[in-house]
PDB file of C-alpha atoms and ligand atoms in Angstrom:
ATOM      1  CA  MET A   1     246.845  61.123 -16.574  1.00 76.00           C
ATOM      2  CA  SER A   2     244.511  64.107 -17.108  1.00 77.00           C
ATOM      3  CA  SER A   3     243.754  66.155 -14.001  1.00 81.00           C
ATOM      4  CA  ASN A   4     240.064  65.374 -14.510  1.00 92.00           C
ATOM      5  CA  LYS A   5     240.700  61.638 -14.342  1.00 97.00           C
ATOM      6  CA  ILE A   6     238.621  59.887 -11.683  1.00 98.00           C
ATOM      7  CA  THR A   7     240.799  57.672  -9.506  1.00 98.00           C
ATOM      8  CA  VAL A   8     240.143  55.596  -6.404  1.00 98.00           C
ATOM      9  CA  THR A   9     241.724  58.420  -4.379  1.00 97.00           C
ATOM     10  CA  ARG A  10     239.340  60.981  -5.907  1.00 98.00           C
ATOM     11  CA  LEU A  11     236.388  58.717  -5.092  1.00 98.00           C
ATOM     12  CA  ARG A  12     237.422  58.488  -1.438  1.00 97.00           C
ATOM     13  CA  GLU A  13     237.833  62.284  -1.333  1.00 98.00           C
ATOM     14  CA  MET A  14     234.335  62.685  -2.764  1.00 98.00           C
ATOM     15  CA  LYS A  15     232.948  60.448  -0.034  1.00 98.00           C
ATOM     16  CA  ARG A  16     234.877  62.333   2.639  1.00 98.00           C
ATOM     17  CA  ASP A  17     233.558  65.667   1.322  1.00 98.00           C
ATOM     18  CA  GLY A  18     229.982  64.407   1.006  1.00 98.00           C
ATOM     19  CA  ARG A  19     229.944  64.814  -2.801  1.00 98.00           C
ATOM     20  CA  LYS A  20     227.740  62.207  -4.485  1.00 98.00           C
ATOM     21  CA  ILE A  21     229.199  59.930  -7.153  1.00 98.00           C
ATOM     22  CA  SER A  22     227.271  59.154 -10.346  1.00 98.00           C
ATOM     23  CA  CYS A  23     227.592  55.924 -12.316  1.00 98.00           C
ATOM     24  CA  LEU A  24     225.746  54.395 -15.277  1.00 98.00           C
ATOM     25  CA  THR A  25     226.159  51.123 -17.063  1.00 98.00           C
ATOM     26  CA  CYS A  26     227.658  51.496 -20.530  1.00 98.00           C
ATOM     27  CA  TYR A  27     228.215  48.991 -23.307  1.00 98.00           C
ATOM     28  CA  ASP A  28     229.520  50.983 -26.294  1.00 98.00           C
ATOM     29  CA  ALA A  29     231.675  53.937 -27.333  1.00 98.00           C
ATOM     30  CA  SER A  30     228.869  56.312 -28.393  1.00 98.00           C
ATOM     31  CA  PHE A  31     227.122  56.191 -25.033  1.00 98.00           C
ATOM     32  CA  ALA A  32     230.494  56.395 -23.254  1.00 98.00           C
ATOM     33  CA  ARG A  33     231.279  59.664 -25.075  1.00 98.00           C
ATOM     34  CA  LEU A  34     227.939  61.238 -24.104  1.00 98.00           C
ATOM     35  CA  MET A  35     228.215  60.056 -20.499  1.00 98.00           C
ATOM     36  CA  GLU A  36     231.708  61.467 -20.202  1.00 98.00           C
ATOM     37  CA  GLN A  37     230.495  64.802 -21.608  1.00 98.00           C
ATOM     38  CA  ALA A  38     227.763  64.826 -18.949  1.00 98.00           C
ATOM     39  CA  GLY A  39     230.428  64.619 -16.246  1.00 98.00           C
ATOM     40  CA  ILE A  40     229.703  61.154 -14.931  1.00 98.00           C
ATOM     41  CA  GLU A  41     232.363  59.764 -12.585  1.00 98.00           C
ATOM     42  CA  LEU A  42     232.045  56.014 -13.197  1.00 98.00           C
ATOM     43  CA  LEU A  43     231.179  53.882 -16.223  1.00 98.00           C
ATOM     44  CA  LEU A  44     230.249  50.286 -15.506  1.00 99.00           C
ATOM     45  CA  VAL A  45     230.398  47.709 -18.274  1.00 99.00           C
ATOM     46  CA  GLY A  46     227.874  45.541 -16.462  1.00 98.00           C
ATOM     47  CA  ASP A  47     227.037  41.974 -17.290  1.00 98.00           C
ATOM     48  CA  SER A  48     223.466  43.342 -17.414  1.00 98.00           C
ATOM     49  CA  LEU A  49     224.420  43.619 -21.088  1.00 98.00           C
ATOM     50  CA  GLY A  50     223.322  39.985 -21.297  1.00 98.00           C
ATOM     51  CA  MET A  51     219.753  41.120 -20.595  1.00 97.00           C
ATOM     52  CA  VAL A  52     219.528  44.572 -22.182  1.00 97.00           C
ATOM     53  CA  VAL A  53     221.818  44.079 -25.219  1.00 98.00           C
ATOM     54  CA  GLN A  54     221.595  40.338 -25.882  1.00 98.00           C
ATOM     55  CA  GLY A  55     217.978  39.813 -24.772  1.00 97.00           C
ATOM     56  CA  GLN A  56     218.778  36.968 -22.345  1.00 98.00           C
ATOM     57  CA  SER A  57     216.542  36.437 -19.321  1.00 96.00           C
ATOM     58  CA  THR A  58     219.460  36.541 -16.830  1.00 98.00           C
ATOM     59  CA  THR A  59     223.112  37.655 -16.795  1.00 98.00           C
ATOM     60  CA  LEU A  60     224.371  34.063 -16.521  1.00 98.00           C
ATOM     61  CA  PRO A  61     225.103  33.342 -20.203  1.00 98.00           C
ATOM     62  CA  VAL A  62     227.496  36.307 -20.571  1.00 98.00           C
ATOM     63  CA  SER A  63     231.049  35.177 -21.332  1.00 98.00           C
ATOM     64  CA  LEU A  64     234.388  36.717 -20.445  1.00 98.00           C
ATOM     65  CA  ASP A  65     235.085  37.213 -24.173  1.00 98.00           C
ATOM     66  CA  GLU A  66     231.878  39.235 -24.487  1.00 98.00           C
ATOM     67  CA  MET A  67     232.819  41.385 -21.481  1.00 99.00           C
ATOM     68  CA  VAL A  68     236.250  42.022 -22.995  1.00 99.00           C
ATOM     69  CA  TYR A  69     234.640  43.014 -26.315  1.00 98.00           C
ATOM     70  CA  HIS A  70     232.225  45.547 -24.753  1.00 98.00           C
ATOM     71  CA  ALA A  71     234.865  46.875 -22.356  1.00 98.00           C
ATOM     72  CA  ARG A  72     237.238  47.541 -25.258  1.00 98.00           C
ATOM     73  CA  ASN A  73     234.538  49.485 -27.125  1.00 98.00           C
ATOM     74  CA  VAL A  74     233.710  51.604 -24.069  1.00 98.00           C
ATOM     75  CA  ALA A  75     237.388  52.132 -23.197  1.00 98.00           C
ATOM     76  CA  ARG A  76     238.059  53.838 -26.555  1.00 98.00           C
ATOM     77  CA  ALA A  77     235.723  56.707 -25.596  1.00 98.00           C
ATOM     78  CA  CYS A  78     236.221  56.728 -21.821  1.00 98.00           C
ATOM     79  CA  HIS A  79     238.955  59.142 -20.711  1.00 98.00           C
ATOM     80  CA  ASN A  80     237.946  60.834 -17.465  1.00 98.00           C
ATOM     81  CA  PRO A  81     235.480  58.436 -15.819  1.00 98.00           C
ATOM     82  CA  LEU A  82     236.877  55.393 -14.052  1.00 98.00           C
ATOM     83  CA  LEU A  83     236.046  52.309 -16.109  1.00 98.00           C
ATOM     84  CA  ILE A  84     234.671  49.376 -14.097  1.00 99.00           C
ATOM     85  CA  VAL A  85     234.023  46.038 -15.791  1.00 99.00           C
ATOM     86  CA  ASP A  86     232.056  43.090 -14.408  1.00 99.00           C
ATOM     87  CA  LEU A  87     233.644  39.695 -13.985  1.00 99.00           C
ATOM     88  CA  PRO A  88     230.875  37.499 -15.447  1.00 98.00           C
ATOM     89  CA  PHE A  89     229.316  34.376 -13.915  1.00 98.00           C
ATOM     90  CA  MET A  90     231.847  31.569 -13.240  1.00 98.00           C
ATOM     91  CA  SER A  91     234.844  33.660 -14.278  1.00 98.00           C
ATOM     92  CA  TYR A  92     236.036  33.950 -10.624  1.00 98.00           C
ATOM     93  CA  ALA A  93     235.197  30.578  -9.085  1.00 98.00           C
ATOM     94  CA  SER A  94     238.693  30.438  -7.525  1.00 98.00           C
ATOM     95  CA  PRO A  95     241.240  33.155  -6.684  1.00 98.00           C
ATOM     96  CA  GLU A  96     243.497  31.922  -9.516  1.00 98.00           C
ATOM     97  CA  GLN A  97     240.675  32.116 -12.036  1.00 98.00           C
ATOM     98  CA  ALA A  98     239.689  35.570 -10.720  1.00 98.00           C
ATOM     99  CA  LEU A  99     243.265  36.800 -11.263  1.00 98.00           C
ATOM    100  CA  ARG A 100     243.362  35.424 -14.822  1.00 98.00           C
ATOM    101  CA  SER A 101     239.933  36.840 -15.700  1.00 99.00           C
ATOM    102  CA  ALA A 102     240.702  40.251 -14.182  1.00 99.00           C
ATOM    103  CA  ALA A 103     243.977  40.367 -16.117  1.00 98.00           C
ATOM    104  CA  ARG A 104     242.068  39.837 -19.379  1.00 98.00           C
ATOM    105  CA  LEU A 105     239.536  42.565 -18.535  1.00 99.00           C
ATOM    106  CA  MET A 106     242.368  44.996 -17.782  1.00 98.00           C
ATOM    107  CA  GLN A 107     244.914  44.070 -20.471  1.00 98.00           C
ATOM    108  CA  GLU A 108     242.531  43.349 -23.355  1.00 98.00           C
ATOM    109  CA  GLY A 109     239.446  45.317 -22.274  1.00 98.00           C
ATOM    110  CA  GLY A 110     241.018  48.420 -20.718  1.00 98.00           C
ATOM    111  CA  ALA A 111     239.228  47.979 -17.362  1.00 98.00           C
ATOM    112  CA  GLN A 112     240.534  50.151 -14.538  1.00 98.00           C
ATOM    113  CA  MET A 113     238.591  48.273 -11.855  1.00 98.00           C
ATOM    114  CA  VAL A 114     236.830  44.908 -11.878  1.00 99.00           C
ATOM    115  CA  LYS A 115     233.577  44.087 -10.137  1.00 99.00           C
ATOM    116  CA  LEU A 116     232.524  40.763  -8.633  1.00 98.00           C
ATOM    117  CA  GLU A 117     229.434  39.649  -6.729  1.00 98.00           C
ATOM    118  CA  GLY A 118     229.238  38.190  -3.225  1.00 98.00           C
ATOM    119  CA  GLY A 119     230.742  38.298   0.241  1.00 98.00           C
ATOM    120  CA  GLY A 120     232.524  35.519   2.148  1.00 96.00           C
ATOM    121  CA  PRO A 121     233.214  33.239  -0.836  1.00 97.00           C
ATOM    122  CA  VAL A 122     235.033  35.970  -2.800  1.00 98.00           C
ATOM    123  CA  LEU A 123     237.080  37.495   0.048  1.00 98.00           C
ATOM    124  CA  GLU A 124     240.225  35.570  -0.863  1.00 98.00           C
ATOM    125  CA  SER A 125     239.895  36.593  -4.518  1.00 98.00           C
ATOM    126  CA  VAL A 126     239.516  40.242  -3.479  1.00 98.00           C
ATOM    127  CA  ARG A 127     242.644  39.927  -1.310  1.00 98.00           C
ATOM    128  CA  ARG A 128     244.687  38.298  -4.074  1.00 98.00           C
ATOM    129  CA  MET A 129     243.624  40.820  -6.726  1.00 98.00           C
ATOM    130  CA  THR A 130     244.365  43.699  -4.342  1.00 98.00           C
ATOM    131  CA  GLU A 131     247.860  42.272  -3.723  1.00 98.00           C
ATOM    132  CA  GLN A 132     248.430  42.373  -7.480  1.00 98.00           C
ATOM    133  CA  GLY A 133     247.349  46.040  -7.714  1.00 98.00           C
ATOM    134  CA  ILE A 134     243.949  45.358  -9.268  1.00 98.00           C
ATOM    135  CA  PRO A 135     241.254  47.771  -8.044  1.00 98.00           C
ATOM    136  CA  VAL A 136     238.137  45.867  -7.000  1.00 98.00           C
ATOM    137  CA  CYS A 137     234.480  46.837  -6.747  1.00 99.00           C
ATOM    138  CA  ALA A 138     232.463  44.452  -4.592  1.00 98.00           C
ATOM    139  CA  HIS A 139     228.705  43.890  -5.022  1.00 98.00           C
ATOM    140  CA  LEU A 140     226.274  42.924  -2.230  1.00 98.00           C
ATOM    141  CA  GLY A 141     222.506  42.812  -1.711  1.00 98.00           C
ATOM    142  CA  LEU A 142     220.695  41.441  -4.738  1.00 98.00           C
ATOM    143  CA  LEU A 143     223.258  39.398  -6.666  1.00 98.00           C
ATOM    144  CA  PRO A 144     221.943  38.896 -10.228  1.00 98.00           C
ATOM    145  CA  GLN A 145     224.430  36.070 -10.896  1.00 98.00           C
ATOM    146  CA  SER A 146     222.811  34.139  -7.997  1.00 97.00           C
ATOM    147  CA  VAL A 147     219.241  34.782  -9.142  1.00 97.00           C
ATOM    148  CA  HIS A 148     218.321  31.084  -9.175  1.00 97.00           C
ATOM    149  CA  LYS A 149     219.711  30.578  -5.681  1.00 94.00           C
ATOM    150  CA  LEU A 150     217.911  33.699  -4.410  1.00 94.00           C
ATOM    151  CA  GLY A 151     214.651  32.580  -5.988  1.00 94.00           C
ATOM    152  CA  GLY A 152     214.175  35.705  -8.095  1.00 94.00           C
ATOM    153  CA  TYR A 153     215.027  39.393  -8.254  1.00 95.00           C
ATOM    154  CA  ARG A 154     213.971  40.388  -4.736  1.00 94.00           C
ATOM    155  CA  VAL A 155     214.848  42.971  -2.137  1.00 96.00           C
ATOM    156  CA  GLN A 156     217.575  41.632   0.167  1.00 97.00           C
ATOM    157  CA  GLY A 157     218.465  42.395   3.794  1.00 97.00           C
ATOM    158  CA  ARG A 158     214.903  43.031   4.936  1.00 96.00           C
ATOM    159  CA  ASP A 159     215.162  41.286   8.318  1.00 96.00           C
ATOM    160  CA  ASP A 160     217.709  41.992  11.058  1.00 97.00           C
ATOM    161  CA  VAL A 161     219.740  38.809  10.506  1.00 98.00           C
ATOM    162  CA  ALA A 162     220.063  39.322   6.753  1.00 97.00           C
ATOM    163  CA  ALA A 163     220.865  43.021   7.227  1.00 98.00           C
ATOM    164  CA  ALA A 164     223.574  42.222   9.791  1.00 98.00           C
ATOM    165  CA  ARG A 165     225.112  39.675   7.403  1.00 98.00           C
ATOM    166  CA  ILE A 166     225.301  42.221   4.573  1.00 98.00           C
ATOM    167  CA  LEU A 167     226.853  44.820   6.879  1.00 98.00           C
ATOM    168  CA  LYS A 168     229.453  42.302   8.101  1.00 98.00           C
ATOM    169  CA  GLU A 169     230.302  41.155   4.574  1.00 98.00           C
ATOM    170  CA  ALA A 170     230.606  44.770   3.406  1.00 98.00           C
ATOM    171  CA  TYR A 171     233.129  45.453   6.156  1.00 98.00           C
ATOM    172  CA  GLU A 172     235.069  42.264   5.399  1.00 98.00           C
ATOM    173  CA  LEU A 173     235.234  43.143   1.686  1.00 98.00           C
ATOM    174  CA  GLN A 174     236.631  46.566   2.552  1.00 98.00           C
ATOM    175  CA  GLU A 175     239.211  44.985   4.851  1.00 98.00           C
ATOM    176  CA  ALA A 176     240.151  42.519   2.081  1.00 98.00           C
ATOM    177  CA  GLY A 177     241.012  45.507  -0.114  1.00 98.00           C
ATOM    178  CA  ALA A 178     237.866  46.385  -2.090  1.00 98.00           C
ATOM    179  CA  ASP A 179     237.908  50.025  -3.232  1.00 98.00           C
ATOM    180  CA  LEU A 180     234.206  50.418  -3.916  1.00 98.00           C
ATOM    181  CA  LEU A 181     230.961  48.599  -3.123  1.00 98.00           C
ATOM    182  CA  VAL A 182     227.796  48.354  -5.208  1.00 98.00           C
ATOM    183  CA  LEU A 183     224.774  47.708  -2.977  1.00 98.00           C
ATOM    184  CA  GLU A 184     221.695  46.522  -4.854  1.00 98.00           C
ATOM    185  CA  CYS A 185     218.057  46.366  -3.773  1.00 98.00           C
ATOM    186  CA  VAL A 186     218.191  46.699  -0.007  1.00 98.00           C
ATOM    187  CA  PRO A 187     216.115  48.831   2.386  1.00 98.00           C
ATOM    188  CA  ALA A 188     217.216  52.478   2.454  1.00 97.00           C
ATOM    189  CA  SER A 189     217.998  52.164   6.183  1.00 97.00           C
ATOM    190  CA  LEU A 190     220.543  49.407   5.435  1.00 98.00           C
ATOM    191  CA  GLY A 191     222.019  51.427   2.536  1.00 98.00           C
ATOM    192  CA  ALA A 192     222.508  54.302   4.977  1.00 98.00           C
ATOM    193  CA  GLU A 193     224.097  52.077   7.644  1.00 98.00           C
ATOM    194  CA  VAL A 194     226.530  50.390   5.259  1.00 98.00           C
ATOM    195  CA  SER A 195     227.535  53.766   3.753  1.00 98.00           C
ATOM    196  CA  ALA A 196     228.086  55.300   7.183  1.00 98.00           C
ATOM    197  CA  THR A 197     230.122  52.296   8.395  1.00 98.00           C
ATOM    198  CA  LEU A 198     232.482  51.885   5.446  1.00 98.00           C
ATOM    199  CA  GLU A 199     235.397  54.132   4.510  1.00 98.00           C
ATOM    200  CA  ILE A 200     235.125  53.137   0.859  1.00 98.00           C
ATOM    201  CA  PRO A 201     232.343  54.669  -1.268  1.00 98.00           C
ATOM    202  CA  VAL A 202     229.081  52.743  -1.524  1.00 98.00           C
ATOM    203  CA  ILE A 203     227.217  53.041  -4.820  1.00 98.00           C
ATOM    204  CA  GLY A 204     223.552  52.176  -4.462  1.00 98.00           C
ATOM    205  CA  ILE A 205     220.984  50.841  -6.896  1.00 98.00           C
ATOM    206  CA  GLY A 206     217.648  50.609  -5.154  1.00 98.00           C
ATOM    207  CA  ALA A 207     219.486  51.164  -1.842  1.00 98.00           C
ATOM    208  CA  GLY A 208     218.189  54.616  -0.897  1.00 97.00           C
ATOM    209  CA  SER A 209     219.463  58.173  -1.009  1.00 97.00           C
ATOM    210  CA  SER A 210     222.091  57.934   1.741  1.00 97.00           C
ATOM    211  CA  CYS A 211     224.556  55.908  -0.333  1.00 98.00           C
ATOM    212  CA  ASP A 212     227.686  57.747  -1.478  1.00 98.00           C
ATOM    213  CA  GLY A 213     226.642  57.434  -5.104  1.00 98.00           C
ATOM    214  CA  GLN A 214     224.091  55.900  -7.444  1.00 98.00           C
ATOM    215  CA  VAL A 215     224.140  53.580 -10.435  1.00 98.00           C
ATOM    216  CA  LEU A 216     221.390  52.662 -12.896  1.00 98.00           C
ATOM    217  CA  VAL A 217     221.259  50.471 -15.982  1.00 98.00           C
ATOM    218  CA  VAL A 218     221.395  53.006 -18.816  1.00 98.00           C
ATOM    219  CA  TYR A 219     218.512  51.567 -20.848  1.00 98.00           C
ATOM    220  CA  ASP A 220     216.314  51.681 -17.732  1.00 98.00           C
ATOM    221  CA  MET A 221     216.974  55.385 -17.086  1.00 98.00           C
ATOM    222  CA  LEU A 222     216.281  56.088 -20.769  1.00 98.00           C
ATOM    223  CA  GLY A 223     212.816  54.598 -20.314  1.00 97.00           C
ATOM    224  CA  MET A 224     213.473  51.603 -22.575  1.00 96.00           C
ATOM    225  CA  ASN A 225     212.504  48.901 -20.081  1.00 95.00           C
ATOM    226  CA  PRO A 226     208.798  47.993 -20.414  1.00 94.00           C
ATOM    227  CA  ASN A 227     208.799  46.679 -16.816  1.00 93.00           C
ATOM    228  CA  PRO A 228     211.198  48.884 -14.886  1.00 95.00           C
ATOM    229  CA  ALA A 229     212.001  48.196 -11.243  1.00 95.00           C
ATOM    230  CA  SER A 230     210.380  50.617  -8.808  1.00 94.00           C
ATOM    231  CA  PHE A 231     213.762  52.249  -8.023  1.00 96.00           C
ATOM    232  CA  VAL A 232     214.237  53.394 -11.648  1.00 97.00           C
ATOM    233  CA  ARG A 233     213.416  56.898 -12.904  1.00 97.00           C
ATOM    234  CA  ASP A 234     212.998  57.718 -16.595  1.00 97.00           C
ATOM    235  CA  PHE A 235     215.346  60.683 -17.198  1.00 98.00           C
ATOM    236  CA  LEU A 236     214.753  60.883 -20.969  1.00 97.00           C
ATOM    237  CA  GLY A 237     211.079  61.885 -20.773  1.00 91.00           C
ATOM    238  CA  GLY A 238     211.718  65.304 -19.226  1.00 88.00           C
ATOM    239  CA  ALA A 239     215.080  65.913 -20.902  1.00 96.00           C
ATOM    240  CA  GLY A 240     214.173  65.376 -24.561  1.00 91.00           C
ATOM    241  CA  SER A 241     217.582  64.050 -25.645  1.00 97.00           C
ATOM    242  CA  ILE A 242     219.960  61.335 -24.546  1.00 98.00           C
ATOM    243  CA  GLU A 243     222.645  63.923 -23.686  1.00 98.00           C
ATOM    244  CA  GLY A 244     220.038  65.832 -21.661  1.00 98.00           C
ATOM    245  CA  ALA A 245     219.007  62.668 -19.837  1.00 98.00           C
ATOM    246  CA  PHE A 246     222.609  61.948 -18.803  1.00 98.00           C
ATOM    247  CA  GLN A 247     223.087  65.554 -17.657  1.00 98.00           C
ATOM    248  CA  ALA A 248     219.813  65.454 -15.692  1.00 98.00           C
ATOM    249  CA  TYR A 249     220.830  62.173 -14.053  1.00 98.00           C
ATOM    250  CA  VAL A 250     224.263  63.455 -13.002  1.00 98.00           C
ATOM    251  CA  ALA A 251     222.707  66.672 -11.647  1.00 98.00           C
ATOM    252  CA  ALA A 252     219.986  64.774  -9.753  1.00 98.00           C
ATOM    253  CA  VAL A 253     222.502  62.393  -8.164  1.00 98.00           C
ATOM    254  CA  ARG A 254     224.758  65.327  -7.210  1.00 98.00           C
ATOM    255  CA  ASP A 255     222.061  67.484  -5.656  1.00 97.00           C
ATOM    256  CA  GLY A 256     220.252  64.593  -3.958  1.00 96.00           C
ATOM    257  CA  GLY A 257     217.187  64.831  -6.234  1.00 97.00           C
ATOM    258  CA  PHE A 258     217.603  61.156  -7.115  1.00 97.00           C
ATOM    259  CA  PRO A 259     216.676  58.828  -5.587  1.00 96.00           C
ATOM    260  CA  THR A 260     213.713  60.021  -3.516  1.00 93.00           C
ATOM    261  CA  LEU A 261     211.564  57.967  -1.144  1.00 90.00           C
ATOM    262  CA  GLU A 262     209.554  56.906  -4.201  1.00 89.00           C
ATOM    263  CA  GLN A 263     212.582  54.996  -5.536  1.00 87.00           C
ATOM    264  CA  ALA A 264     213.502  53.434  -2.176  1.00 89.00           C
ATOM    265  CA  PHE A 265     212.555  50.331  -0.205  1.00 94.00           C
TER     266      PHE A 265
HETATM  267  O1  KIV B   1     225.551  44.433 -14.412  1.00 88.60           O
HETATM  268  C1  KIV B   1     225.115  45.494 -13.975  1.00 88.60           C
HETATM  269  O2  KIV B   1     224.570  46.321 -14.707  1.00 88.60           O
HETATM  270  C2  KIV B   1     225.235  45.782 -12.557  1.00 88.60           C
HETATM  271  C3  KIV B   1     224.456  46.940 -12.024  1.00 88.60           C
HETATM  272  C4  KIV B   1     223.052  46.538 -11.854  1.00 88.60           C
HETATM  273  C5  KIV B   1     225.043  47.486 -10.795  1.00 88.60           C
HETATM  274  O3  KIV B   1     225.903  45.081 -11.856  1.00 88.60           O
END
């Protein structure tokens, strides 16, 4: 393994040392190469590909085969960043199915960590995957795979009860063995509390500047979304090239220039 390889140990060290972690979604080899050159720590093959690559209105139609295909393409150009791949909707409805799906993402897709959405209902799956040596990234807050249950893409954890539930689930996921947590669309105060409470790094998206790292959907930060969420910043405009946009993003995450209060709830 190259000495520049990002590992779960390196991520914990970064959190301990207060160094911010940058992550972008990635769906192909060309973008993976440019992101790696920009020094990004994490590449996420997100099931957001269903919306931004396939043009679907939600992430629900994305299949495990499609995730394997995109992961394999990204993996060919991803050497130093840690490669995280989403388990798509209904590919982890039981711990057994989660194990089988994660095995495909790792063996066929080259994933080095798998991500799944939710708290209580996925704890046993997180435990079982951890027992088998599979690194797991949990995902709380806005859960895009539950969009119909949530009634839309809305900020989560706004009231005290909902915030306390997210904090409790975050802790339980860590105790079940999760190595990383993505926290999506929650008030910045809750992002700060979850990050301060957990030992594992918390990667925020619309969760404020106090998270241990940040993730954005790549097409959003390249200004390609006609209706971007308020937590998105267009990094291409000022940079003039895609490489420049990735470098500007990594630098802004590292020095705390992104996100600001403007991109927070
Ligand atoms: O699928 C995805 O792109 C994600 C990010 C929004 C974190 O899960």
